[in-house]
Coordinates of C-alpha atoms in Angstrom, one line a residue:
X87 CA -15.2 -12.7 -43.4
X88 CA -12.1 -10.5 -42.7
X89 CA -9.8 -13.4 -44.3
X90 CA -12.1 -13.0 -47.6
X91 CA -12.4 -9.3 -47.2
X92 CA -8.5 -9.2 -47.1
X93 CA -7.8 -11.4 -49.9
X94 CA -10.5 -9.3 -52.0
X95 CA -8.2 -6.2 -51.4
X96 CA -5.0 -7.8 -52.1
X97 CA -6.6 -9.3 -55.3
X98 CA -8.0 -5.6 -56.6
X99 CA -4.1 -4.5 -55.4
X100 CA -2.6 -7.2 -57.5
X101 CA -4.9 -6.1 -60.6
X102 CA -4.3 -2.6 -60.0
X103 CA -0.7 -3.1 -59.9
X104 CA -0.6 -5.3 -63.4
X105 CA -2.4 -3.0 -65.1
X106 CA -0.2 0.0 -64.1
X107 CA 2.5 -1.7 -65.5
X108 CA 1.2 -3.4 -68.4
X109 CA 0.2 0.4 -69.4
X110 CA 3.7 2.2 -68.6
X111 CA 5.1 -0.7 -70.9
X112 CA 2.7 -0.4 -73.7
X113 CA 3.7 3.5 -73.9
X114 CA 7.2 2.1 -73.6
X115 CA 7.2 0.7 -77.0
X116 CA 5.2 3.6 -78.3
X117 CA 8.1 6.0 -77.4
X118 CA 10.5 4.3 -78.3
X119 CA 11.5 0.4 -79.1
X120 CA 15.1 0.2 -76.7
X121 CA 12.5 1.4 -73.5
X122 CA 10.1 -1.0 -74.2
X123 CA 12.8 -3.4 -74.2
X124 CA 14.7 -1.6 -71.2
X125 CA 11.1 -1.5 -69.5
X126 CA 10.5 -5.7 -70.1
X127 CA 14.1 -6.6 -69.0
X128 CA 15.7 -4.2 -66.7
X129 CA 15.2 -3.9 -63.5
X130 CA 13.9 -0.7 -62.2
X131 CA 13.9 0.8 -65.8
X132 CA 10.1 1.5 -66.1
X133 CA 11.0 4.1 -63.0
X134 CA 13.8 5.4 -65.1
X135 CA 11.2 5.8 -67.9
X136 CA 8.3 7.3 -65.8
X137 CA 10.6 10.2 -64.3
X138 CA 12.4 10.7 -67.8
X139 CA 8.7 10.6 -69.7
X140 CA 6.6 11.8 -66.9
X141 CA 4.0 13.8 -68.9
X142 CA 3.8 10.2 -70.6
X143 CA 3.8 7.8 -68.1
X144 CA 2.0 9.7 -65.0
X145 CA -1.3 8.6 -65.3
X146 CA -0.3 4.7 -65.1
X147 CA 2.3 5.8 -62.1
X148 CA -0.7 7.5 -60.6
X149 CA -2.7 4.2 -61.2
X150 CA 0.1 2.1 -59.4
X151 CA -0.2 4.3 -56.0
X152 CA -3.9 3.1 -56.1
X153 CA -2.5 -0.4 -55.0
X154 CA -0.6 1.2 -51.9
X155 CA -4.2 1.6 -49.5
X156 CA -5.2 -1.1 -50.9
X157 CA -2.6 -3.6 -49.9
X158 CA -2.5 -1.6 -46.2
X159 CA -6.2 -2.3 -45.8
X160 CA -5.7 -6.0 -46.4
X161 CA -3.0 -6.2 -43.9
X162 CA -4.9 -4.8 -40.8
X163 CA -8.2 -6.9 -42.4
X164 CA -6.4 -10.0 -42.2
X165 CA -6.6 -12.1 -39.2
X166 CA -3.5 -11.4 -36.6
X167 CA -3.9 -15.0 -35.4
X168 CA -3.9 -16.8 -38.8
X169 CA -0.8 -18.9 -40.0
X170 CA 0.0 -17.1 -42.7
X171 CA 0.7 -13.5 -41.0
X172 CA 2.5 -15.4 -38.3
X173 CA 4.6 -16.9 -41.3
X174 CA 5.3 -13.8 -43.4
X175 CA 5.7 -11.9 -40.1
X176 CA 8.2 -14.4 -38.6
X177 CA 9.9 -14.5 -42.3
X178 CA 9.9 -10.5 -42.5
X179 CA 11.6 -10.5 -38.6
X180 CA 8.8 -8.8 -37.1
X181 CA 7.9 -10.3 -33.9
X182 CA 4.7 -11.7 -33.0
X183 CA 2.2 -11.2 -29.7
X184 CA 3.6 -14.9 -28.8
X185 CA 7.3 -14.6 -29.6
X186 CA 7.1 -10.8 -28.5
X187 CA 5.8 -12.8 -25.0
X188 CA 8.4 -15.1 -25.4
X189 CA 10.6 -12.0 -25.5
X190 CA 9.8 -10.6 -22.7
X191 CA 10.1 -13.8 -20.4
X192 CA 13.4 -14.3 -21.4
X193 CA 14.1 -10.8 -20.8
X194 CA 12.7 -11.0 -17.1
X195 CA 14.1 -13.9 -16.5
X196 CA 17.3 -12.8 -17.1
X197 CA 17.0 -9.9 -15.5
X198 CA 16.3 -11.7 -12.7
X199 CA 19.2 -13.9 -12.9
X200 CA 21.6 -10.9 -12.7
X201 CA 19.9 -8.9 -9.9
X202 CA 21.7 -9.5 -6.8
X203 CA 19.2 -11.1 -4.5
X204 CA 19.0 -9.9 -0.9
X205 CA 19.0 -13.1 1.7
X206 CA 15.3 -12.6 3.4
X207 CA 15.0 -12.8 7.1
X208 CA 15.5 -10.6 10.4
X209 CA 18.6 -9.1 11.0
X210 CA 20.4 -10.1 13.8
X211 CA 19.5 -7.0 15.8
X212 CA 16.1 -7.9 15.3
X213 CA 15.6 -11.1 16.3
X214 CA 17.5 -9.8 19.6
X215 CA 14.3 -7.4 20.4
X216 CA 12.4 -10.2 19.5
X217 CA 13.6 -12.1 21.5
X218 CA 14.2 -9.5 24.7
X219 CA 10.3 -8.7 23.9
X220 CA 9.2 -12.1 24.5
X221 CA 11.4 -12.2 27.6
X222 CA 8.7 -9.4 29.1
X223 CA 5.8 -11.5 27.6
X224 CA 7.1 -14.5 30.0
X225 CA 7.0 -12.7 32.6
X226 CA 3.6 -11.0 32.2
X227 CA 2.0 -14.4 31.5
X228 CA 3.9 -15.9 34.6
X229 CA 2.6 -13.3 36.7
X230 CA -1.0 -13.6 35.3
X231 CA -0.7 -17.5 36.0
X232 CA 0.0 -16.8 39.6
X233 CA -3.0 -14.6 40.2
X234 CA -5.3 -16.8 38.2
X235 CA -8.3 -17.8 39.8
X236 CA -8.8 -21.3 39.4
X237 CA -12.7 -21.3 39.3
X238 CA -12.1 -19.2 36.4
X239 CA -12.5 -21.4 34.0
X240 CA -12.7 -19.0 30.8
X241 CA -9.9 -17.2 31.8
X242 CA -7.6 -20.3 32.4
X243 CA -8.4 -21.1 29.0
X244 CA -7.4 -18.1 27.2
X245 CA -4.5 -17.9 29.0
X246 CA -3.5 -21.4 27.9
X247 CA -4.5 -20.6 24.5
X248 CA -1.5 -17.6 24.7
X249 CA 0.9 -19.6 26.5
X250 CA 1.1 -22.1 23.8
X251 CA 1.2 -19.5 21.1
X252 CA 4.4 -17.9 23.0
X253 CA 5.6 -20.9 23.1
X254 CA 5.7 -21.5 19.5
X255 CA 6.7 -17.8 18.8
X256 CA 9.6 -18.3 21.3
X257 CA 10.4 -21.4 20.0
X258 CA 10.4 -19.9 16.2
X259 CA 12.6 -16.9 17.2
X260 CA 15.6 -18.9 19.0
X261 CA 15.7 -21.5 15.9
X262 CA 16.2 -18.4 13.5
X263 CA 18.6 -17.3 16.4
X264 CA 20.7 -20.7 16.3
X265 CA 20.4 -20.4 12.1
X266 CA 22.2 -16.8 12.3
X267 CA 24.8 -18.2 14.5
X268 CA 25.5 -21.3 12.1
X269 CA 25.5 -18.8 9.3
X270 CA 28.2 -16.5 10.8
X271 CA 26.0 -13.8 11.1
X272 CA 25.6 -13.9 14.5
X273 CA 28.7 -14.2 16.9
X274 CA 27.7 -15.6 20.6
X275 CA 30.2 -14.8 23.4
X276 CA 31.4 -18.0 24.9
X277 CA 31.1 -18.5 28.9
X278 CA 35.0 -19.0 29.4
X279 CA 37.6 -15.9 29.9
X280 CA 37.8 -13.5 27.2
X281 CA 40.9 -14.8 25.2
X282 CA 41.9 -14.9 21.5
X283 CA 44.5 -13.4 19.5
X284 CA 45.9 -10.2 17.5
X285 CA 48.2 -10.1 14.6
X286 CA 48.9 -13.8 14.7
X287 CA 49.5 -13.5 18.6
X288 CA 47.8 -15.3 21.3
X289 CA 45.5 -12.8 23.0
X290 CA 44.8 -13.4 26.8
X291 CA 42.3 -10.5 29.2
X292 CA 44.3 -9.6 31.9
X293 CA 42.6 -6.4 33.1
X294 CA 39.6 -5.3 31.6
X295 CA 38.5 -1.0 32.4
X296 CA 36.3 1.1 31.3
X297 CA 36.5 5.0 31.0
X298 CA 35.2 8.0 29.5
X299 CA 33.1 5.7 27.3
X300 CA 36.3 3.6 26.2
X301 CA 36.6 -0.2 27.0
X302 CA 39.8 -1.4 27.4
X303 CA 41.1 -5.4 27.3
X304 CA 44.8 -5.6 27.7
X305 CA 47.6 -8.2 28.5
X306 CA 50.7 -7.5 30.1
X307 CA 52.2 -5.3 32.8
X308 CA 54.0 -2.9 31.0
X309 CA 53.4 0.4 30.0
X310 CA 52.7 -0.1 27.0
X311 CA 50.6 -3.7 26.5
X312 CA 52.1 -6.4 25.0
X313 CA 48.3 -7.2 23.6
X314 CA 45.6 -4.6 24.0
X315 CA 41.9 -3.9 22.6
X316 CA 40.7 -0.6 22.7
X317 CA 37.2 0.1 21.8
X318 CA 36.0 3.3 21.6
X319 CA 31.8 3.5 22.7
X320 CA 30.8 6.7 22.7
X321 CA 28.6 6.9 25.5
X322 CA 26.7 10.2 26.1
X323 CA 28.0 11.9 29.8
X324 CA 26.9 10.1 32.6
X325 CA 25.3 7.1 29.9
X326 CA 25.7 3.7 31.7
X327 CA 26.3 0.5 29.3
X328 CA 24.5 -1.9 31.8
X329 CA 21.7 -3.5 29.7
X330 CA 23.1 -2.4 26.7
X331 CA 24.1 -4.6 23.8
X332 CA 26.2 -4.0 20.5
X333 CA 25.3 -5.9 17.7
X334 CA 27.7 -4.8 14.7
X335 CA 27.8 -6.7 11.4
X336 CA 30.6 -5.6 8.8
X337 CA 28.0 -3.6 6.5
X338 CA 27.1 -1.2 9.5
X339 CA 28.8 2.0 8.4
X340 CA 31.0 4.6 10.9
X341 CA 28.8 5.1 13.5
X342 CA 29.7 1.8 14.7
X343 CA 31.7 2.1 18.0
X344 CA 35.8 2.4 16.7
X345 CA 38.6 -0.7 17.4
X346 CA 41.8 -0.1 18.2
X347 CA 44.3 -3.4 18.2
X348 CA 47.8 -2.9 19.8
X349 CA 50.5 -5.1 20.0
X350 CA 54.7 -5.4 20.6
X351 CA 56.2 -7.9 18.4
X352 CA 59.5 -9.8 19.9
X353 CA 62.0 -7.6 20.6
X354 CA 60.0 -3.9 20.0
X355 CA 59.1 -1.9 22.6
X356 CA 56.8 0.4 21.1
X357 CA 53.8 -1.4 19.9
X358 CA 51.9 -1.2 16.6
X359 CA 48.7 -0.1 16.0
X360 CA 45.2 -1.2 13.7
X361 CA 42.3 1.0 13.8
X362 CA 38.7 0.1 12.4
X363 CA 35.8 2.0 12.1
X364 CA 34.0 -1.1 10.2
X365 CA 35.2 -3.9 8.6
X366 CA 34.7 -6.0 11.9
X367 CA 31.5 -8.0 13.7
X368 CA 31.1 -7.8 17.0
X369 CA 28.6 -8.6 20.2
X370 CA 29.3 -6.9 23.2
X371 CA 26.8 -6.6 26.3
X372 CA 27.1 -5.7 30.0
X373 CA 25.2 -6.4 33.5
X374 CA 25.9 -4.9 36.9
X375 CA 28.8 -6.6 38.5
X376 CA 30.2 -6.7 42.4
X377 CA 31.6 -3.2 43.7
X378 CA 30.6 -1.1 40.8
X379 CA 32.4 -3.2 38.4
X380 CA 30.8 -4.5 35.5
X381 CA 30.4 -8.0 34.3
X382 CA 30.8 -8.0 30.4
X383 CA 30.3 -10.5 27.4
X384 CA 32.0 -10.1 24.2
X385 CA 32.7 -11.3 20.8
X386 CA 34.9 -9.9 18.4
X387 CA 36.2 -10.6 14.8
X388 CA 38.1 -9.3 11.8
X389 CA 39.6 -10.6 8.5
X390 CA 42.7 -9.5 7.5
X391 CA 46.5 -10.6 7.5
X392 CA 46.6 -8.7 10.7
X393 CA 43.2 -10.4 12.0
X394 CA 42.3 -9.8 15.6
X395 CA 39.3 -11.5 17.7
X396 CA 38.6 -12.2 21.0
X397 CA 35.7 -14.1 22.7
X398 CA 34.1 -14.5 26.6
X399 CA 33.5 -12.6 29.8
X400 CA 35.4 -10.2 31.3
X401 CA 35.3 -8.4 35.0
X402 CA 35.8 -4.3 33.8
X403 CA 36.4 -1.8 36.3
X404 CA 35.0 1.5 35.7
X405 CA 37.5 4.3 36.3
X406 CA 36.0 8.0 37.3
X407 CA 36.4 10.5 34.6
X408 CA 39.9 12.5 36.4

C-alpha cells in the first residue's frame, strides 16, 4: 500500500507541477509574444518572467510550491527496501543502510589493521611469581602427602584430584616460560662463569663485590679495570638482595637499577665509560653463599655499536659500608 500511496503523490506532484507551468506560459504569450517564446525555449526563463511579472505570474508560482510536500511525502511513503530507492539513491550518491554497513566494516576493518596490536600473554615478571607460587603449592601438597592417612580414602582422592591439576598448571607455566626465552623476552643465566664482552672486548668476571647497594664485575688487576660492570641497585639501608630477582625488559622506564660499562682500549690508561638507565634487559638474582658471600646469577644485554653483555654465576663478596 505505501508503494501505491507513494506513486499517488508523486503523480498529483507531477500534475500539479504541469499545470503550474502550462499556466505561467499561457500568461507568457498573453504579456508578451518574445516571453512566451523565451518561457518555451530558454531555460530558466519562466523564473526570469515570474520575478519580472510577479503580480502576473504568482498565483501559478504559488501553485508550483504545492508539488514540493507533495513529492517529500512520497519519498518517506515509499518503501526504503524497494529497488528503485536503492537505485536512485545509489545514482544520487546517497548511501544506503547496506552500503552504509558495508561502510562501516571497511572502516573497522581498517582501523583495525593500523592499530598496533599488543602481543597477549604474561610478562616475564609474571610468569616468575607464577611460577615461585607454585614452588609453595609443591611443597604444601608434599607435606599434606606425608601426613595423609591412608584409610582416608576421600581425602587421598581430593588430594590426587589437586596434584594432577598442579601438575598441568606447572606444566602450562614452564612451557610459556621456555616460549619467552625462545622469543628473547626472557634471558636465562647460564650455569658456567659469568663471562661476555664490552665494546667489542672479551669480558671475563674476575672479582665480583658488592657495596652500598652497587654490584660490581670487573677484570683486571689494575686500578682502574681493564673490563668492568657496575650496576647500581639501590637497595634501602640494611636491604639484603638474597631472594631477590631483577627482571628488566628494555620498555621498563628509569627506575630500573642503572649500568655502568667501563673499559681501557690498547694502549689508554684511563678507561671509557657507557651509562644506561634503560635501553638494556637483564636477569639478576642472588642466594646465600659460603662466609657471607653471596652466590649470584646474571644475564645481561644491550644493543648498540658499543654493546655489552655478560652471562653466569658469580661468587660476590659483600664489603661493609666504611
Amino acid at each position: 500500500m505505501s508503494f501505491i500511496f507513494a506513486f499517488i503523490l508523486l503523480g498529483l506532484a507531477a500534475l500539479v507541477s504541469i499545470a503550474a507551468g502550462v499556466w505561467i506560459l499561457v500568461l507568457a504569450f498573453q504579456k508578451r509574444i518574445w516571453w512566451g517564446l523565451a518561457v518555451l525555449f530558454v531555460p530558466l526563463a519562466n523564473i526570469v518572467f515570474t520575478v519580472i511579472e510577479w503580480k502576473t505570474a504568482r498565483r501559478p508560482f504559488l501553485l508550483s510550491l504545492a508539488a514540493l510536500p507533495l513529492c517529500a511525502g512520497a519519498w518517506f511513503a515509499f518503501p526504503k527496501d524497494h529497488p528503485l530507492l536503492q537505485g536512485l539513491t545509489a545514482h544520487l550518491g546517497a548511501p544506503t543502510a547496506e552500503t552504509a554497513s558495508l561502510e562501516s566494516d571497511e572502516v573497522e576493518a581498517e582501523a583495525a589493521s593500523t592499530t598496533p596490536v599488543t602481543p597477549a600473554g604474561p610478562t616475564p615478571s609474571e610468569i616468575d611469581t607464577k611460577l615461585a607460587a607454585l614452588k609453595s603449592k609443591e611443597a604444601s601438597l608434599l607435606a599434606r602427602k606425608k601426613a595423609l592417612d591412608p584409610r582416608d580414602k576421600a581425602a587421598a582422592l581430593a588430594l590426587s584430584h589437586e596434584i594432577v591439576a598442579y601438575n598441568a598448571e606447572l606444566q602450562t607455566a614452564l612451557a610459556t616460560r621456555q616460549r619467552l626465552v625462545e622469543a628473547g623476552a626472557l634471558l636465562v643465566p647460564a650455569s658456567t662463569p659469568a663471562a661476555g664482552q664490552i665494546a667489542g672486548l672479551p669480558f671475563t668476571v674476575e672479582k665480583a663485590t658488592l657495596k652500598d647497594g652497587i654490584l660490581t664485575l670487573r677484570q683486571g688487576k689494575e686500578f682502574f679495570a681493564d673490563r668492568e660492570v657496575a650496576i647500581f641497585l639501590f637497595l634501602k639501608q640494611g636491604e639484603s638482595p638474597v631472594g631477590r630477582t631483577w627482571e628488566i625488559t628494555e620498555a621498563m622506564d628509569s627506575n630500573n637499577p642503572h649500568v655502568h660499562f667501563s673499559w681501557r682500549d690498547a694502549g689508554q690508561s684511563l678507561p671509557k665509560t657507557k651509562i644506561l638507565m634503560n635501553d638494556y634487559r637483564m636477569h639478576l638474582e642472588f642466594t646465600p653463599g659460603k662466609d657471607g658471600a653471596l652466590n649470584g646469577r646474571i644475564a645481561l644485554a644491550t644493543a648498540g655499536p658499543q654493546n655489552g653483555r655478560v652471562n653466569g654465576t658469580f661468587v660476590a663478596q659483600t664489603v661493609a659500608k666504611q
